[in-house]
Amino acid sequence: MSVEEEELGPGGKSLADYPSYEDFLQSFVLPLDVAFLGDVHLCHMIVELGYRGSREGYSRKKFDAIRQRIEERKRAAQAMLKTVISADYNFEDRAMRALQQREESNRTGKMASIIYIRTHNTNGQEISGYIDYSHRLSTEDFTPIFQEKILFVPKETDLSFYNWETTLRKGRNSPNYEVLPTKDGLVFRNRRDGKTMNLDPSANSVGENSSRTVVETDVYISMIIFDHYNRRRV
């Protein structure tokens, strides 16, 4: 069962919409249940034990934990809705324009872009990596990047990182993507809708709800953007 399914009551109503745990349990109770059992508390126990809705049941602890998770995501989403930093800038380089065009949608969660960048670090070493753009936007100040004071470069904490001189190789999951190594290379699975993105340029398709864009740039050795339009699991 997906996270989104866990957070829904009857008719797709969010758990956050129920004033209390008892109201949530009652939403599953049918008139036939009351007529047969004769006790509304027994009807609630049926839901708690998993005979209505979630197969694992819904304890008060689980209900409260999911409610808290929903509220935390709402607060995070509100924080992401702050003023788009790049809105008033005019960029000559296409790489910067590409970042600018995707900033708002990646901040609001409409899009989850993965950006491949190959460039040089401050030591002159060639590095490359795949970056979860939404995650980086939410965890660091992009003002100096959009002011073109510093470059937007891969880090060892990104989805993947490789130093071509030292052969240092790193990779880790992000809040938006799981890294899935395969015999043909890396595949990234979107945590929100479970869709995968195939990075192989010879593949017929990047993946459902996804696209691949090669950006011509004078700033980086190369930049390729994989855009994914978020969808909930169905």
mmCIF file of N, CA, C and O in Angstrom, residues 3 12 25 32 34 52 62 72-73 76 123-125 127 129 141 143 160 166 168-169 187-188 194 231:
data_model
loop_
_atom_site.group_PDB
_atom_site.id
_atom_site.type_symbol
_atom_site.label_atom_id
_atom_site.label_comp_id
_atom_site.label_asym_id
_atom_site.label_seq_id
_atom_site.Cartn_x
_atom_site.Cartn_y
_atom_site.Cartn_z
ATOM 1 N N VAL A 3 2.013 5.342 0.321
ATOM 2 C CA VAL A 3 1.803 6.380 1.325
ATOM 3 C C VAL A 3 0.511 7.118 1.074
ATOM 4 O O VAL A 3 -0.265 7.404 1.974
ATOM 5 N N GLY A 12 -11.773 8.676 -0.834
ATOM 6 C CA GLY A 12 -10.583 9.458 -1.146
ATOM 7 C C GLY A 12 -10.395 10.690 -0.290
ATOM 8 O O GLY A 12 -9.601 11.561 -0.610
ATOM 9 N N LEU A 25 -12.862 6.773 12.293
ATOM 10 C CA LEU A 25 -13.375 5.405 12.406
ATOM 11 C C LEU A 25 -14.846 5.337 11.992
ATOM 12 O O LEU A 25 -15.273 4.422 11.287
ATOM 13 N N LEU A 32 -25.532 -1.160 8.154
ATOM 14 C CA LEU A 32 -25.661 -2.598 8.358
ATOM 15 C C LEU A 32 -24.755 -3.080 9.493
ATOM 16 O O LEU A 32 -25.111 -4.020 10.229
ATOM 17 N N VAL A 34 -23.948 -1.386 12.223
ATOM 18 C CA VAL A 34 -24.594 -1.025 13.481
ATOM 19 C C VAL A 34 -25.778 -1.954 13.765
ATOM 20 O O VAL A 34 -25.976 -2.417 14.894
ATOM 21 N N ARG A 52 -12.112 -2.929 7.690
ATOM 22 C CA ARG A 52 -12.636 -1.842 6.864
ATOM 23 C C ARG A 52 -11.445 -0.972 6.479
ATOM 24 O O ARG A 52 -10.656 -0.593 7.333
ATOM 25 N N LYS A 62 -1.240 5.104 14.749
ATOM 26 C CA LYS A 62 -0.997 5.199 13.315
ATOM 27 C C LYS A 62 -1.720 6.406 12.727
ATOM 28 O O LYS A 62 -1.161 7.140 11.895
ATOM 29 N N GLU A 72 3.194 18.026 8.225
ATOM 30 C CA GLU A 72 4.582 18.385 7.944
ATOM 31 C C GLU A 72 4.778 18.645 6.458
ATOM 32 O O GLU A 72 5.500 19.557 6.059
ATOM 33 N N ARG A 73 4.128 17.828 5.620
ATOM 34 C CA ARG A 73 4.252 18.040 4.178
ATOM 35 C C ARG A 73 3.581 19.345 3.761
ATOM 36 O O ARG A 73 4.065 20.036 2.869
ATOM 37 N N ALA A 76 5.926 22.080 4.639
ATOM 38 C CA ALA A 76 7.059 22.083 3.707
ATOM 39 C C ALA A 76 6.647 22.681 2.369
ATOM 40 O O ALA A 76 7.399 23.440 1.754
ATOM 41 N N ASN A 123 38.893 23.037 -7.866
ATOM 42 C CA ASN A 123 40.269 22.552 -7.989
ATOM 43 C C ASN A 123 40.637 22.235 -9.438
ATOM 44 O O ASN A 123 41.729 21.738 -9.710
ATOM 45 N N GLY A 124 39.713 22.512 -10.355
ATOM 46 C CA GLY A 124 39.974 22.249 -11.756
ATOM 47 C C GLY A 124 39.736 20.811 -12.172
ATOM 48 O O GLY A 124 40.012 20.436 -13.313
ATOM 49 N N GLN A 125 39.211 19.997 -11.249
ATOM 50 C CA GLN A 125 38.943 18.591 -11.560
ATOM 51 C C GLN A 125 37.590 18.446 -12.249
ATOM 52 O O GLN A 125 36.626 19.126 -11.885
ATOM 53 N N ILE A 127 34.146 16.929 -12.869
ATOM 54 C CA ILE A 127 33.162 16.194 -12.077
ATOM 55 C C ILE A 127 31.843 16.126 -12.839
ATOM 56 O O ILE A 127 31.591 16.925 -13.755
ATOM 57 N N GLY A 129 27.463 14.557 -12.338
ATOM 58 C CA GLY A 129 26.501 13.936 -11.442
ATOM 59 C C GLY A 129 25.074 14.246 -11.820
ATOM 60 O O GLY A 129 24.800 15.135 -12.635
ATOM 61 N N ASP A 141 20.347 27.843 -0.373
ATOM 62 C CA ASP A 141 20.036 29.171 -0.897
ATOM 63 C C ASP A 141 20.586 29.295 -2.315
ATOM 64 O O ASP A 141 21.803 29.239 -2.524
ATOM 65 N N THR A 143 20.292 31.926 -4.208
ATOM 66 C CA THR A 143 20.523 33.323 -4.591
ATOM 67 C C THR A 143 21.876 33.521 -5.275
ATOM 68 O O THR A 143 21.937 34.105 -6.368
ATOM 69 N N SER A 160 23.848 11.079 -7.768
ATOM 70 C CA SER A 160 25.108 10.448 -8.165
ATOM 71 C C SER A 160 26.171 11.526 -8.310
ATOM 72 O O SER A 160 25.862 12.691 -8.595
ATOM 73 N N THR A 166 39.939 11.726 -9.609
ATOM 74 C CA THR A 166 40.202 10.866 -8.451
ATOM 75 C C THR A 166 39.432 9.552 -8.526
ATOM 76 O O THR A 166 39.675 8.657 -7.719
ATOM 77 N N LEU A 168 36.517 9.134 -7.609
ATOM 78 C CA LEU A 168 35.582 9.054 -6.489
ATOM 79 C C LEU A 168 34.163 8.954 -7.031
ATOM 80 O O LEU A 168 33.752 9.763 -7.861
ATOM 81 N N ARG A 169 33.442 7.978 -6.546
ATOM 82 C CA ARG A 169 32.072 7.766 -7.013
ATOM 83 C C ARG A 169 31.133 7.696 -5.801
ATOM 84 O O ARG A 169 31.384 6.949 -4.854
ATOM 85 N N VAL A 187 18.927 3.967 -13.057
ATOM 86 C CA VAL A 187 17.510 4.256 -13.242
ATOM 87 C C VAL A 187 17.029 4.925 -11.958
ATOM 88 O O VAL A 187 17.418 4.528 -10.863
ATOM 89 N N PHE A 188 16.220 5.961 -12.101
ATOM 90 C CA PHE A 188 15.694 6.652 -10.933
ATOM 91 C C PHE A 188 14.189 6.427 -10.834
ATOM 92 O O PHE A 188 13.467 6.613 -11.818
ATOM 93 N N GLY A 194 5.929 6.337 -8.268
ATOM 94 C CA GLY A 194 6.512 5.038 -8.560
ATOM 95 C C GLY A 194 7.030 4.875 -9.978
ATOM 96 O O GLY A 194 7.532 3.804 -10.333
ATOM 97 N N ARG A 231 2.723 12.727 -10.558
ATOM 98 C CA ARG A 231 1.360 12.192 -10.509
ATOM 99 C C ARG A 231 1.263 11.324 -9.278
ATOM 100 O O ARG A 231 2.213 10.643 -8.903
#
